[in-house]
Short mmCIF file of C-alpha atoms in Angstrom, two decimals:
data_model
loop_
_atom_site.label_atom_id
_atom_site.label_comp_id
_atom_site.label_asym_id
_atom_site.label_seq_id
_atom_site.Cartn_x
_atom_site.Cartn_y
_atom_site.Cartn_z
CA MET A 228 27.04 11.14 4.06
CA ALA A 229 23.47 10.13 3.34
CA LEU A 230 22.33 6.62 4.16
CA SER A 231 21.08 4.58 1.20
CA ALA A 232 17.95 2.47 0.91
CA THR A 233 17.99 -1.21 1.95
CA VAL A 234 16.55 -3.57 -0.71
CA TYR A 235 14.18 -6.33 0.36
CA ASN A 236 13.27 -9.12 -2.04
CA PHE A 237 9.83 -10.75 -1.95
CA SER A 238 8.55 -13.77 -3.79
CA VAL A 239 4.78 -13.46 -3.37
CA GLN A 240 2.02 -15.85 -4.36
CA LEU A 241 -0.99 -13.56 -4.54
CA ALA A 242 -4.56 -15.02 -4.47
CA ASP A 243 -7.07 -12.18 -4.24
CA VAL A 244 -10.30 -14.17 -4.44
CA ASP A 245 -12.38 -11.01 -3.97
CA ARG A 246 -11.04 -9.49 -7.22
CA GLY A 247 -10.16 -12.72 -9.12
CA VAL A 248 -6.43 -11.84 -9.17
CA TYR A 249 -3.93 -14.77 -9.04
CA GLU A 250 -0.29 -13.93 -9.63
CA ASP A 251 3.25 -14.94 -8.70
CA LEU A 252 5.19 -11.73 -8.04
CA GLU A 253 8.93 -11.09 -7.70
CA LEU A 254 9.28 -7.73 -5.99
CA ARG A 255 12.27 -5.65 -4.98
CA VAL A 256 11.21 -3.14 -2.32
CA ALA A 257 13.64 -0.35 -1.40
CA ARG A 258 13.27 0.69 2.23
CA HIS A 259 14.32 4.25 2.70
CA PRO A 260 16.32 4.89 5.97
CA SER A 261 13.49 7.10 7.28
CA GLU A 262 10.84 4.47 6.52
CA SER A 263 9.67 2.16 9.29
CA ALA A 264 9.32 -1.58 8.71
CA GLU A 265 5.58 -1.23 9.40
CA PHE A 266 5.29 1.44 6.68
CA MET A 267 7.10 -0.89 4.23
CA VAL A 268 4.84 -3.84 5.10
CA THR A 269 1.77 -1.62 4.51
CA ARG A 270 3.26 -0.44 1.22
CA LEU A 271 3.79 -4.08 0.14
CA LEU A 272 0.23 -5.06 1.17
CA ALA A 273 -1.18 -2.06 -0.72
CA TYR A 274 0.73 -3.05 -3.85
CA CYS A 275 -0.64 -6.60 -3.65
CA LEU A 276 -4.21 -5.56 -2.86
CA GLU A 277 -4.21 -3.03 -5.66
CA TYR A 278 -2.28 -5.26 -8.08
CA ARG A 279 -3.13 -4.64 -11.75
CA GLU A 280 -1.43 -3.94 -15.08
CA GLY A 281 0.95 -1.01 -14.75
CA ILE A 282 1.33 -0.95 -10.96
CA ALA A 283 4.68 0.09 -9.53
CA PHE A 284 6.39 1.50 -6.46
CA SER A 285 7.21 5.13 -7.10
CA ASP A 286 10.76 5.99 -8.13
CA GLY A 287 11.10 8.53 -5.43
CA GLY A 288 9.80 6.19 -2.75
CA VAL A 289 8.56 7.67 0.55
CA SER A 290 10.52 10.90 -0.02
CA SER A 291 8.82 11.83 -3.32
CA ALA A 292 6.65 14.93 -3.21
CA ASP A 293 5.38 14.39 -6.78
CA GLU A 294 4.26 10.77 -6.58
CA PRO A 295 2.52 8.48 -4.11
CA ALA A 296 4.25 5.45 -2.64
CA VAL A 297 2.42 3.14 -5.11
CA LEU A 298 1.06 4.17 -8.47
CA VAL A 299 -0.49 2.77 -11.61
CA ARG A 300 0.23 4.00 -15.16
CA ASP A 301 -1.44 3.01 -18.38
CA LEU A 302 0.48 1.97 -21.52
CA THR A 303 0.97 5.60 -22.51
CA GLY A 304 2.60 6.40 -19.16
CA ARG A 305 -0.40 8.39 -17.87
CA LEU A 306 -0.94 8.09 -14.11
CA THR A 307 -4.24 6.21 -13.52
CA ALA A 308 -4.18 5.35 -9.82
CA TRP A 309 -2.66 7.15 -6.79
CA ILE A 310 -2.11 4.93 -3.70
CA GLU A 311 -0.98 6.65 -0.50
CA ILE A 312 0.47 4.88 2.56
CA GLY A 313 0.31 5.85 6.25
CA ALA A 314 -1.13 9.26 7.10
CA PRO A 315 -0.81 11.46 3.99
CA ASP A 316 -1.60 15.14 4.15
CA ALA A 317 -4.83 16.37 2.54
CA GLU A 318 -3.00 18.28 -0.19
CA ARG A 319 -1.37 15.06 -1.52
CA VAL A 320 -4.68 13.20 -1.49
CA HIS A 321 -6.44 16.16 -3.19
CA ARG A 322 -3.72 16.34 -5.86
CA GLY A 323 -3.94 12.57 -6.52
CA SER A 324 -7.71 12.67 -6.82
CA LYS A 325 -7.56 15.56 -9.29
CA LEU A 326 -4.83 13.78 -11.36
CA THR A 327 -6.24 10.28 -11.46
CA GLY A 328 -9.74 10.00 -9.97
CA ASP A 329 -8.63 6.65 -8.56
CA VAL A 330 -7.15 7.17 -5.08
CA ALA A 331 -6.81 4.81 -2.15
CA ILE A 332 -5.08 5.15 1.19
CA TYR A 333 -3.65 2.22 3.17
CA THR A 334 -2.62 2.77 6.78
CA HIS A 335 -0.85 0.91 9.55
CA ARG A 336 -1.85 3.72 11.91
CA ASP A 337 -5.02 4.35 13.85
CA PRO A 338 -7.59 5.00 11.13
CA ALA A 339 -9.63 7.32 13.34
CA LYS A 340 -6.61 9.60 13.71
CA VAL A 341 -5.89 9.52 9.94
CA LEU A 342 -9.55 10.38 9.20
CA THR A 343 -9.48 13.16 11.79
CA GLY A 344 -6.33 14.58 10.23
CA LEU A 345 -8.07 14.74 6.81
CA ALA A 346 -11.54 15.88 8.05
CA GLY A 347 -12.74 19.22 6.81
CA LYS A 348 -9.81 19.68 4.44
CA LYS A 349 -10.19 20.39 0.72
CA ILE A 350 -9.96 16.96 -0.99
CA HIS A 351 -11.37 16.42 -4.49
CA ARG A 352 -14.16 13.82 -4.38
CA ALA A 353 -13.25 12.88 -0.76
CA GLU A 354 -16.41 10.80 -0.38
CA GLU A 355 -15.16 8.39 -3.08
CA ILE A 356 -11.73 7.81 -1.51
CA PRO A 357 -11.37 4.61 0.57
CA LEU A 358 -9.08 4.35 3.55
CA TYR A 359 -8.01 0.75 4.29
CA SER A 360 -6.57 -0.25 7.64
CA PHE A 361 -5.03 -3.37 9.06
CA ASP A 362 -4.89 -4.57 12.69
CA ARG A 363 -1.79 -2.97 14.25
CA ALA A 364 -0.64 -6.27 15.85
CA PHE A 365 -0.82 -7.93 12.35
CA VAL A 366 1.46 -5.29 10.80
CA ASP A 367 3.84 -5.36 13.78
CA ALA A 368 4.10 -9.17 13.59
CA ALA A 369 4.69 -9.13 9.82
CA ALA A 370 7.41 -6.49 10.18
CA ALA A 371 9.12 -8.50 12.89
CA VAL A 372 9.73 -11.55 10.64
CA LEU A 373 11.03 -9.69 7.57
CA GLU A 374 14.41 -10.63 6.17
CA ARG A 375 16.30 -9.33 3.19
CA ARG A 376 14.90 -12.22 1.12
CA ASN A 377 11.28 -13.15 1.81
CA THR A 378 8.83 -15.75 0.65
CA ALA A 379 5.14 -14.95 1.11
CA SER A 380 1.72 -16.07 0.11
CA LEU A 381 -1.06 -13.60 0.47
CA SER A 382 -4.70 -14.55 0.15
CA VAL A 383 -7.74 -12.32 0.40
CA THR A 384 -11.27 -13.53 0.62
CA GLU A 385 -14.27 -11.56 1.83
CA ARG A 386 -11.87 -8.76 2.89
CA LEU A 387 -10.02 -11.11 5.23
CA LEU A 388 -6.30 -11.13 4.55
CA TYR A 389 -4.16 -14.22 5.22
CA LEU A 390 -0.40 -13.78 5.02
CA ASP A 391 2.29 -16.44 5.33
CA VAL A 392 5.65 -14.69 5.37
CA ASN A 393 8.79 -16.78 5.88
CA GLY A 394 6.73 -19.48 7.58
CA THR A 395 4.88 -17.18 9.98
CA VAL A 396 1.09 -17.28 9.35
CA LEU A 397 -0.92 -14.14 10.11
CA SER A 398 -4.37 -12.88 9.38
CA THR A 399 -6.35 -9.65 9.64
CA PRO A 400 -9.53 -8.13 8.33
CA VAL A 401 -9.05 -5.33 5.84
CA GLN A 402 -11.20 -2.55 7.28
CA GLN A 403 -12.59 0.03 4.86
CA HIS A 404 -13.37 3.60 5.88
CA HIS A 405 -14.35 6.63 3.78
CA LEU A 406 -13.04 10.16 3.98
CA GLY A 407 -16.38 11.78 3.19
#
């Protein structure tokens, strides 16, 4: 019998000063049994840092071959942004770039290893695709305090991320790297 996803609820106060985005979000995040807590935290952070009209977690979640973990659709349903998490393979990144032209990768892993894994591979407009990374200790600490119901405030200013999740205050720079 297959295990089912565990649903986590997040009430997030988002203040992204860098982009001028201020929202109160109520999110239900399904964590697939094969998904680590660190991956889920990174997926949540990517959603918040990319927040805009039409953003959603993909229906297939981490097991979907046809969609990224986070995506953006316009009002017609057309895919407009492809947001990968972790260490995606080059083929997925290439496909997302060809489909949308707006691709980003967020990782909780060593960014040098992710970049090495993608280097030299065929990726459409690779030089325009950002890879964002967070300090590993930050992601581990955030994952350690997660509960099924979570209250968080997330602020970003000058690419410095401040996260208060369930009363635990954490911070990390958001490092940007490029594939090309």
